XYZ file of C-alpha atoms in Angstrom:
672
model
C 88.967 34.265 -14.634
C 87.467 31.392 -17.269
C 88.599 31.922 -20.343
C 85.504 32.635 -23.143
C 84.956 29.564 -24.908
C 83.783 28.308 -20.639
C 82.070 31.041 -19.803
C 79.390 31.655 -22.617
C 77.134 29.340 -22.912
C 77.822 26.032 -24.200
C 77.292 22.506 -23.416
C 81.240 22.095 -21.843
C 80.454 25.400 -19.999
C 76.966 23.655 -18.559
C 79.016 20.587 -17.961
C 81.790 22.644 -16.090
C 79.166 25.008 -13.855
C 77.515 21.358 -12.608
C 81.492 20.638 -11.217
C 82.150 24.584 -10.524
C 79.338 26.651 -9.160
C 76.502 23.400 -7.522
C 78.567 21.024 -5.067
C 77.239 23.274 -1.301
C 73.553 23.409 -2.378
C 74.119 19.972 -5.159
C 75.161 17.624 -1.516
C 72.626 19.077 0.626
C 69.887 15.983 0.082
C 72.931 13.840 1.976
C 71.790 15.569 5.000
C 68.243 17.546 4.918
C 66.510 15.665 5.538
C 68.654 13.430 7.888
C 68.133 17.497 10.410
C 64.497 17.506 10.086
C 64.276 14.669 11.257
C 65.713 14.826 13.934
C 64.362 18.354 15.096
C 61.083 15.708 15.134
C 62.693 13.361 17.373
C 62.634 9.445 15.826
C 61.291 8.462 13.425
C 57.780 7.169 15.083
C 57.472 10.761 15.204
C 57.491 12.267 11.418
C 53.986 12.121 10.774
C 52.950 12.894 7.241
C 52.167 17.067 8.166
C 55.390 17.189 9.653
C 57.295 15.737 7.112
C 54.815 17.271 3.242
C 55.101 20.424 5.039
C 59.269 20.195 5.943
C 59.308 19.380 2.203
C 56.880 22.400 1.062
C 59.508 24.567 2.516
C 62.592 23.016 0.535
C 60.233 23.558 -1.537
C 59.717 27.817 -1.460
C 63.415 28.065 0.522
C 65.057 27.681 -3.100
C 62.407 29.013 -4.980
C 62.296 32.441 -2.506
C 66.616 32.444 -1.906
C 68.074 30.112 -4.685
C 65.912 30.979 -7.358
C 64.497 34.195 -6.896
C 67.178 36.085 -5.158
C 70.630 34.708 -5.976
C 69.258 33.711 -9.791
C 67.181 35.878 -11.046
C 68.887 38.938 -8.854
C 72.335 38.752 -7.823
C 73.160 37.813 -10.708
C 72.446 40.919 -12.634
C 74.774 42.768 -10.117
C 78.018 41.468 -11.296
C 80.950 43.399 -10.650
C 82.513 43.219 -14.737
C 81.458 39.175 -14.993
C 82.064 38.917 -10.924
C 80.007 37.753 -8.306
C 80.290 37.874 -4.715
C 79.602 39.808 -1.487
C 82.863 41.361 -2.045
C 82.896 42.214 -5.766
C 79.576 43.520 -5.007
C 80.570 45.660 -2.487
C 83.584 47.477 -4.724
C 80.401 48.482 -7.532
C 77.747 49.257 -5.250
C 80.555 51.658 -2.158
C 79.364 54.810 -2.675
C 78.135 55.361 0.998
C 80.743 54.982 3.841
C 78.624 52.563 6.101
C 77.911 49.342 3.683
C 81.949 48.418 4.642
C 80.012 46.951 7.658
C 77.261 44.532 5.915
C 80.415 44.039 2.953
C 83.128 43.359 6.635
C 80.265 40.793 8.474
C 79.207 39.044 5.863
C 82.993 38.153 4.061
C 84.423 37.125 7.497
C 80.698 34.774 8.526
C 81.228 33.239 4.595
C 84.689 32.591 5.312
C 83.886 31.050 9.131
C 80.598 28.790 8.072
C 82.694 27.995 5.048
C 84.880 25.550 7.368
C 81.854 23.420 8.428
C 81.103 22.318 4.530
C 83.720 19.905 3.708
C 83.747 18.725 8.074
C 79.619 17.694 6.974
C 78.923 17.296 3.519
C 82.812 14.624 3.415
C 81.017 13.327 7.046
C 77.516 12.554 6.320
C 78.391 10.774 2.576
C 80.918 8.345 4.380
C 78.571 7.541 7.726
C 76.678 5.118 4.798
C 79.241 2.899 4.707
C 78.999 1.937 7.883
C 77.696 -1.713 8.412
C 78.196 -1.709 4.267
C 78.969 -5.459 2.530
C 81.476 -5.510 0.528
C 82.409 -8.908 -1.227
C 83.232 -10.354 2.560
C 84.123 -7.302 4.374
C 81.794 -6.108 6.901
C 82.479 -2.234 7.199
C 83.179 -1.110 11.328
C 80.088 0.581 12.474
C 81.941 2.389 14.782
C 81.979 6.290 13.753
C 85.653 6.036 14.934
C 86.292 4.502 11.485
C 84.176 6.244 9.553
C 86.230 9.787 11.463
C 89.225 8.515 10.358
C 88.769 7.547 6.371
C 86.762 11.278 6.480
C 90.160 12.944 8.028
C 92.214 11.339 5.355
C 89.824 12.495 2.228
C 90.151 16.062 4.207
C 93.960 16.251 4.745
C 94.209 14.897 0.477
C 92.447 17.573 -0.221
C 94.020 19.915 1.560
C 97.900 18.624 0.855
C 96.906 18.448 -3.429
C 96.112 22.340 -3.423
C 99.412 23.296 -4.164
C 99.683 21.099 -7.203
C 96.800 22.812 -8.368
C 93.290 20.725 -9.871
C 93.107 22.476 -12.543
C 94.039 18.401 -14.261
C 91.343 16.724 -11.889
C 88.558 19.561 -12.373
C 87.757 19.000 -15.655
C 86.162 15.691 -14.792
C 83.970 17.198 -11.615
C 81.725 18.172 -14.792
C 80.963 14.629 -15.552
C 81.168 13.375 -11.931
C 78.351 16.280 -10.783
C 76.096 15.855 -14.450
C 76.352 11.769 -12.896
C 75.207 12.701 -9.262
C 72.190 14.308 -9.907
C 71.316 12.049 -12.284
C 71.458 9.376 -10.078
C 70.151 11.400 -6.628
C 66.754 12.066 -9.243
C 65.998 9.003 -10.815
C 67.081 7.629 -7.168
C 64.064 10.154 -5.937
C 61.622 9.796 -8.304
C 62.099 5.753 -7.702
C 60.067 6.322 -4.298
C 58.430 9.756 -5.450
C 56.463 6.329 -8.196
C 55.717 4.650 -5.001
C 53.385 7.845 -3.609
C 52.798 11.138 -6.368
C 51.125 12.038 -3.653
C 53.570 13.789 -2.002
C 53.628 16.120 -4.880
C 51.150 18.500 -3.123
C 53.868 19.298 -0.625
C 54.307 22.105 -3.701
C 51.113 23.809 -2.456
C 53.093 27.066 -0.336
C 49.765 25.997 1.811
C 51.480 22.806 3.581
C 55.141 25.592 4.109
C 52.839 27.810 6.413
C 50.600 25.386 8.315
C 53.665 22.508 9.115
C 55.040 26.192 11.188
C 51.952 26.194 13.756
C 51.148 22.548 13.547
C 51.044 20.878 16.793
C 53.168 17.526 15.165
C 56.108 20.158 13.766
C 57.553 19.816 18.065
C 59.983 22.850 17.214
C 57.665 24.966 15.873
C 59.312 27.824 13.744
C 62.605 26.516 15.075
C 62.148 23.687 11.672
C 63.478 26.837 9.777
C 66.952 26.015 10.709
C 67.532 23.072 9.377
C 65.378 23.416 5.888
C 67.790 26.202 5.766
C 70.614 23.998 4.877
C 68.559 23.000 1.734
C 69.543 26.840 0.298
C 73.394 27.278 2.263
C 75.437 26.647 -1.498
C 72.667 29.801 -2.280
C 75.656 32.042 -2.123
C 78.524 29.742 -3.277
C 76.265 30.212 -6.614
C 76.454 33.854 -6.903
C 80.182 34.522 -5.590
C 80.826 31.443 -8.680
C 79.952 33.179 -11.411
C 82.675 34.381 -12.287
C 84.130 31.959 -13.050
C 81.806 30.075 -15.488
C 79.597 32.974 -17.037
C 75.923 33.438 -15.452
C 74.209 31.975 -18.700
C 75.233 28.837 -18.324
C 74.059 28.938 -14.071
C 70.472 30.128 -16.236
C 71.392 27.146 -18.468
C 71.824 24.423 -15.360
C 70.176 25.428 -12.148
C 66.462 24.467 -13.713
C 68.204 21.224 -13.965
C 69.545 20.959 -10.831
C 66.762 22.137 -8.601
C 64.228 19.611 -10.069
C 67.008 16.953 -9.838
C 66.840 18.297 -5.887
C 63.667 18.321 -5.362
C 62.942 15.264 -7.034
C 65.688 13.210 -4.026
C 63.664 15.261 -1.933
C 60.351 14.169 -2.236
C 61.798 10.900 -2.660
C 63.019 10.682 0.956
C 59.665 12.402 2.054
C 57.654 9.252 0.123
C 60.526 7.103 1.918
C 59.709 8.392 5.354
C 56.020 8.503 5.130
C 56.135 4.811 3.856
C 58.371 3.960 6.788
C 58.044 6.429 9.394
C 55.524 2.996 11.521
C 58.088 0.955 10.056
C 58.845 -1.089 13.727
C 62.407 -1.745 12.118
C 62.896 2.141 12.724
C 60.746 3.360 14.778
C 62.826 4.084 17.547
C 65.571 5.248 15.615
C 66.901 8.617 16.287
C 69.948 10.157 13.107
C 68.255 7.743 10.345
C 69.332 9.452 6.653
C 66.361 8.799 4.282
C 68.901 9.237 1.506
C 70.897 6.584 2.194
C 67.489 3.970 3.092
C 65.657 4.924 0.212
C 67.864 2.855 -1.714
C 68.084 -0.611 -2.769
C 70.238 -2.579 -1.708
C 72.524 -3.071 -4.837
C 73.105 0.543 -5.429
C 74.528 1.564 -1.734
C 77.810 0.693 -2.636
C 77.689 2.961 -5.764
C 75.560 5.301 -4.027
C 78.351 6.235 -1.161
C 81.036 5.944 -4.006
C 79.076 8.717 -5.872
C 78.624 10.390 -2.979
C 81.996 10.995 -1.423
C 83.142 12.218 -4.990
C 80.308 14.826 -5.157
C 80.848 15.716 -1.174
C 84.880 15.922 -2.520
C 83.522 18.075 -5.105
C 81.724 19.923 -2.890
C 84.340 20.625 -0.461
C 87.382 21.744 -3.429
C 84.792 24.238 -4.280
C 84.778 25.539 -0.545
C 88.519 25.935 -0.173
C 89.265 27.636 -4.159
C 85.911 29.417 -3.046
C 87.872 30.944 0.280
C 90.636 31.596 -1.185
C 88.847 33.832 -4.050
C 87.143 35.407 -1.105
C 90.791 36.346 0.458
C 92.586 37.216 -2.015
C 89.443 40.012 -3.271
C 89.655 41.377 0.575
C 93.357 41.724 0.399
C 92.105 44.010 -2.952
C 89.889 45.936 -1.025
C 92.119 46.473 2.042
C 89.849 44.585 3.477
C 92.084 41.945 4.860
C 96.788 42.113 5.421
C 98.346 40.778 2.315
C 98.985 37.294 2.076
C 100.844 34.975 -0.564
C 98.541 34.296 -3.167
C 100.536 31.314 -5.768
C 98.951 30.336 -9.672
C 99.764 26.936 -9.635
C 97.587 26.306 -12.342
C 97.368 27.225 -16.319
C 94.193 29.517 -15.494
C 93.572 32.492 -13.136
C 91.082 31.443 -11.362
C 93.286 28.812 -10.054
C 94.852 29.714 -7.093
C 95.900 29.047 -4.229
C 96.927 30.365 -0.805
C 98.928 28.797 1.960
C 98.281 30.152 4.682
C 94.347 29.870 4.629
C 95.040 26.302 3.079
C 96.580 25.101 6.095
C 94.015 26.885 8.491
C 91.147 26.081 6.720
C 92.439 22.428 7.216
C 93.230 22.610 11.413
C 89.882 24.409 10.987
C 87.956 21.552 9.389
C 89.814 18.905 11.039
C 89.377 19.900 14.478
C 85.370 20.328 13.951
C 85.559 16.556 12.202
C 87.042 15.499 15.925
C 84.552 17.548 18.172
C 81.662 17.463 16.588
C 82.002 13.701 15.357
C 78.515 13.108 13.561
C 77.986 14.618 10.886
C 73.960 14.539 12.981
C 75.756 17.300 15.519
C 77.512 19.261 13.034
C 74.038 19.763 10.885
C 73.216 21.240 14.894
C 75.308 23.590 14.726
C 75.810 23.923 10.747
C 74.274 27.141 8.808
C 74.470 29.763 11.453
C 76.580 32.540 10.079
C 75.590 32.134 6.479
C 72.076 33.683 7.493
C 74.590 37.097 8.400
C 76.430 37.049 5.123
C 72.781 36.247 3.197
C 71.477 39.421 5.406
C 74.459 41.661 4.352
C 73.805 40.774 0.376
C 69.948 42.205 0.599
C 71.678 45.232 1.575
C 74.077 45.576 -0.008
C 71.821 44.781 -3.433
C 69.522 47.252 -2.250
C 71.153 50.000 -2.564
C 72.372 48.034 -6.022
C 69.252 48.255 -7.018
C 68.348 51.900 -5.922
C 71.693 52.650 -8.362
C 69.858 51.780 -11.082
C 66.852 53.561 -9.951
C 64.738 51.134 -8.907
C 64.180 52.606 -5.376
C 60.854 51.081 -4.958
C 61.530 47.592 -6.475
C 64.379 48.070 -3.967
C 62.578 48.783 -0.587
C 60.144 46.180 -1.367
C 63.601 43.793 -1.940
C 64.531 45.056 1.413
C 61.990 44.169 3.161
C 60.363 40.733 1.684
C 63.911 38.952 1.717
C 65.315 40.840 5.003
C 62.713 39.357 6.826
C 62.678 36.232 5.230
C 66.446 36.344 5.856
C 65.925 37.262 9.507
C 62.877 34.814 10.122
C 66.106 32.062 8.864
C 68.353 33.802 11.424
C 66.145 33.744 14.325
C 65.000 29.912 14.061
C 69.088 29.135 13.326
C 69.619 31.015 16.809
C 69.386 27.884 18.119
C 71.773 26.058 17.255
C 74.829 28.573 18.976
C 74.255 26.413 21.940
C 74.964 23.093 19.652
C 77.451 23.925 17.899
C 77.193 27.291 15.985
C 78.891 28.887 18.953
C 82.112 27.688 16.741
C 81.825 29.547 13.821
C 80.441 32.254 15.455
C 83.689 32.361 17.248
C 85.566 31.922 13.579
C 83.334 34.694 12.821
C 84.610 37.792 14.841
C 87.791 36.269 14.771
C 87.863 37.312 11.652
C 85.949 40.141 11.725
C 88.174 41.841 13.885
C 91.203 40.951 11.987
C 88.908 43.070 9.243
C 87.949 46.035 11.182
C 91.674 46.178 12.569
C 93.458 46.311 9.060
C 90.191 48.281 7.209
C 89.535 50.653 10.108
C 93.337 50.715 11.338
C 94.733 52.136 7.320
C 91.305 54.410 7.465
C 92.605 56.399 10.961
C 96.077 56.392 10.299
C 95.614 58.056 7.399
C 93.181 60.537 9.059
C 95.680 61.064 11.574
C 99.084 62.004 9.132
C 99.151 65.366 8.968
C 100.054 67.841 6.674
C 103.506 68.100 7.905
C 104.557 64.687 7.255
C 104.381 65.411 3.827
C 105.967 67.912 1.297
C 105.336 68.619 -2.353
C 107.165 66.420 -4.821
C 107.856 69.230 -7.319
C 109.945 71.196 -4.904
C 112.758 68.886 -4.832
C 113.227 67.899 -8.635
C 115.875 70.613 -9.092
C 117.894 69.252 -5.922
C 117.231 65.410 -7.933
C 118.186 66.238 -11.350
C 121.008 68.246 -9.157
C 122.292 65.204 -7.656
C 121.680 62.478 -10.426
C 124.313 64.493 -12.426
C 125.980 64.936 -10.018
C 129.563 62.459 -10.398
C 131.030 63.314 -7.179
C 128.989 61.165 -5.372
C 128.907 57.343 -6.917
C 126.061 55.615 -8.239
C 123.305 54.215 -5.854
C 121.445 52.360 -8.494
C 120.612 53.287 -12.910
C 116.673 53.164 -11.448
C 116.266 53.976 -7.821
C 112.299 52.622 -7.195
C 109.896 53.525 -4.010
C 106.994 52.501 -3.440
C 105.079 54.864 -2.243
C 101.638 56.916 -2.997
C 101.475 59.776 -4.152
C 99.222 62.477 -4.197
C 97.523 63.883 -6.971
C 99.020 67.254 -6.130
C 101.836 65.785 -6.302
C 102.506 65.119 -2.058
C 104.859 62.631 -0.993
C 105.717 61.256 2.690
C 108.611 63.335 4.234
C 110.658 60.495 4.636
C 110.672 59.189 0.993
C 112.712 62.543 0.495
C 115.216 62.839 3.434
C 115.781 58.981 2.328
C 116.388 60.177 -0.913
C 118.349 63.810 0.234
C 119.493 63.780 3.742
C 120.431 60.007 4.691
C 123.413 59.226 2.873
C 122.035 61.436 -0.895
C 121.084 58.507 -3.275
C 122.421 59.118 -7.051
C 120.489 57.826 -9.593
C 120.084 57.504 -12.857
C 116.327 57.431 -12.917
C 113.896 57.831 -9.940
C 111.057 56.143 -9.898
C 107.125 57.150 -7.034
C 105.366 54.208 -7.787
C 101.391 54.473 -6.356
C 99.805 51.082 -6.722
C 95.717 51.668 -6.540
C 93.296 48.734 -6.259
C 90.177 49.714 -8.268
C 86.481 48.363 -7.916
C 87.116 46.418 -11.441
C 88.264 42.549 -11.207
C 90.775 42.313 -13.493
C 91.720 45.615 -14.470
C 94.898 46.469 -15.130
C 96.016 50.017 -16.584
C 99.133 52.472 -15.925
C 100.052 56.671 -16.520
C 102.988 57.942 -16.239
C 103.996 61.761 -15.674
C 107.317 62.873 -16.050
C 106.772 66.108 -13.919
C 108.787 68.321 -17.030
C 111.977 65.652 -16.802
C 113.892 63.017 -18.325
C 114.786 60.942 -15.363
C 111.616 61.612 -12.049
C 109.075 59.463 -12.663
C 106.251 59.016 -11.332
C 103.880 55.945 -12.391
C 100.463 54.852 -11.140
C 99.331 51.066 -11.658
C 95.245 50.361 -11.126
C 95.095 47.250 -10.586
C 91.186 45.456 -10.474
C 91.545 43.137 -7.149
C 91.939 39.984 -8.258
C 94.952 41.377 -9.868
C 98.670 40.083 -9.390
C 100.036 42.839 -7.358
C 104.042 42.206 -8.861
C 105.296 45.286 -9.688
C 108.531 43.462 -10.702
C 106.681 42.488 -14.646
C 104.788 45.948 -14.790
C 108.472 48.943 -14.570
C 110.543 46.723 -16.537
C 107.245 46.317 -19.489
C 106.857 50.053 -18.804
C 110.797 51.181 -18.714
C 110.920 49.683 -22.183
C 107.428 51.842 -23.166
C 109.748 54.522 -22.273
C 112.601 53.306 -23.590
C 111.361 53.018 -27.156
C 109.330 56.658 -27.213
C 112.687 57.795 -26.058
C 111.066 59.997 -23.090
C 114.070 59.050 -20.838
C 117.504 58.832 -21.181
C 119.213 55.279 -22.961
C 121.088 53.640 -19.712
C 122.696 50.778 -21.206
C 124.795 49.243 -19.220
C 128.750 48.750 -19.802
C 129.515 45.352 -19.317
C 126.468 43.167 -19.695
C 126.453 39.027 -20.490
C 123.094 39.523 -22.451
C 123.271 41.310 -25.608
C 121.996 44.351 -26.650
C 120.261 45.081 -23.025
C 119.178 48.299 -22.804
C 117.698 48.574 -19.183
C 120.419 49.353 -16.183
C 119.853 47.738 -12.945
C 117.466 48.958 -10.176
C 117.043 49.164 -6.068
C 113.993 49.394 -4.746
C 113.114 51.235 -1.709
C 110.102 49.754 1.254
C 110.009 51.953 4.068
C 108.848 50.249 7.386
C 106.451 51.943 8.897
C 107.231 51.652 13.118
C 104.565 53.006 15.235
C 106.969 55.146 17.307
C 105.798 54.950 21.217
C 105.547 59.083 20.935
C 104.582 62.893 20.198
C 101.418 61.904 18.048
C 100.085 59.013 19.822
C 99.431 61.207 23.338
C 97.300 63.003 21.745
C 95.355 59.710 19.903
C 92.180 58.081 21.507
C 92.420 54.294 22.434
C 90.661 53.176 19.926
C 92.805 55.034 17.242
C 95.863 53.798 19.164
C 94.476 50.058 19.180
C 93.162 50.246 15.056
C 96.986 51.586 14.342
C 98.639 49.581 17.151
C 97.151 46.221 15.620
C 97.235 47.470 11.980
C 100.703 47.815 12.363
C 101.189 44.298 13.701
C 99.073 42.321 11.611
C 101.398 44.573 9.117
C 104.702 42.595 10.624
C 103.060 38.833 11.002
C 101.747 38.946 7.539
C 103.506 39.108 3.934
C 106.480 42.213 3.667
C 106.103 44.083 1.077
C 109.052 42.553 -1.223
C 106.969 39.632 -1.691
C 103.793 41.068 -1.837
C 105.376 43.379 -4.871
C 107.210 40.393 -6.766
C 110.541 42.082 -5.945
C 111.691 38.757 -2.997
C 114.716 38.402 -6.115
C 115.789 41.580 -6.720
C 117.778 44.275 -4.481
C 115.421 45.848 -1.740
C 116.600 47.972 0.723
C 113.944 47.945 3.488
C 114.291 51.399 5.810
C 112.202 51.709 8.958
C 110.504 55.054 9.151
C 108.861 55.858 12.218
C 104.645 56.427 11.359
C 104.481 59.994 12.441
C 107.761 62.471 11.571
C 107.378 66.059 12.461
C 108.184 68.325 15.483
C 106.180 66.786 18.337
C 106.296 68.425 21.895
C 104.601 67.715 24.949
C 103.369 70.769 26.723
C 104.005 69.236 30.224
C 107.906 69.813 29.411
C 108.795 73.104 31.344
C 112.155 74.388 31.478
C 114.043 74.360 34.669
C 117.712 75.654 34.233
C 120.267 76.829 31.763
C 123.835 77.674 32.846
C 125.865 78.898 30.121
C 128.792 79.867 31.060
C 131.238 81.566 28.998
C 134.966 81.617 29.930
């Protein structure tokens, strides 16, 4: 989370906002008009009526979806100043079914994001083909462009582990130059044909959908939608820069974007009968409308803007995954913080998976034209799911009529965009659909696997901790048993009625009794408040059995070793637990004795309870345990990699399971 100075309205905050929030939507002029021309066929087919209608559709799409839905409505739904689909879900999860749109929307957002770096960097670099740099003329071969794109993307992914805080400071000024440049470039061409401004009327947008000059009909919306794909990212990044900085900068960004789109439209209308372009498809008016003296600068600044957009997407993916982990939607993954600010995080497995997929997309599709044909399909799903969650938010705010109007209007608009984008499925959209389904499967298995496991945990699996307090106190004082640890810590959930897993008590009392000065039972709860960090202590009328409940927001680190040492020092200061200064220590005035952490690793035994489970439950619970075993181990997740940790394998279901088919055949009992 950014510091207060950055998130409050200020010149610095606005500059940082330009660099963080608008990378995706800000680079859309590189490829949107190109996609619209490809829909028409060739430049000769881009009649003025078609181009004016297309730009009108872009203007009203940005007005309705980006401005009205996201800037003016969605940003009101902030979860302690945080935005994004998972933060929104954490805010409105009053009904169980709302997890479904959250899972679908989150998986689609992660999947579609793999195309963003590929399409933006490739679109920017394709401008160098055939360009002359001094005496050097750049190759027209697409393979050369792809090699350069691959080098740029690899560099971006490699530097993630070092943190991007320092280079991130330059993002704002670069994006300010970028938006100013595209606005002025568009204005220069617009002045040549001011009549293009009539495209701002919604009449042209409606007419082009039914006009014979529009050969693809309603499916043109699939290309128009590319202009607003960064709207969801805008909402997600709200927590980093503050909503007021977005309110202040969006009018400038919107104006610059529309000036550029209008300028491109003016250039196309002026040149659609030009024999030089007459039968060319795949032409990019963004570069073509520029004077030749400015093209080199345009390529450089476009490449930098594309890199910034890619960087924003990558860090946004880290944040999205971290939130999903905190909400128990995704399995545990190792999260690092290479920068000095909390928003600077790095997830190695996500980084390299994104890298592999993105570079595969670059070489698999080959050109930005082919990438554009597949881009945007999955993100329409995310927007629809966000609409469902926002509807619930508006209901919670006691605006039922407004909520229903909002749902009908935006579900209709975004549903139309989804239908128009379905044609992209056969042109490569199936790639993002496959990625979406893979991510969604992991989310479903992890989330519902947890739910079904808990449902099958019968009361016989739990005991009441209070019943065993006398034995724990007696064991602690029993000098005939060697001390196992000064502080013995179990990472386990303790119920409100002091119910605890039978296997925990069995571990302490029955498996070679574990004598300790203090027994700790740590419950970690994820909360809907992103950065909450509170705890409560229940001594249960003892001085050596401690029940600690840690309440951590879904964006907080779960390194419990840090929290426990703070808690034990507080308890010692208040004389709530006995002093435990070690007899021997290299550190003077040390007050805390040794710690030993016990983590129980549940295994899905092939007996007992499984026999009576449905096939779906077996699949979900078994899949959940498989994911647990191949992702970050609990010791690493809780920050205990340098602590004394004991891992005990225990069956998922204990108790006296019986088999109804077991029958007695014979008993021989011979007594001499």
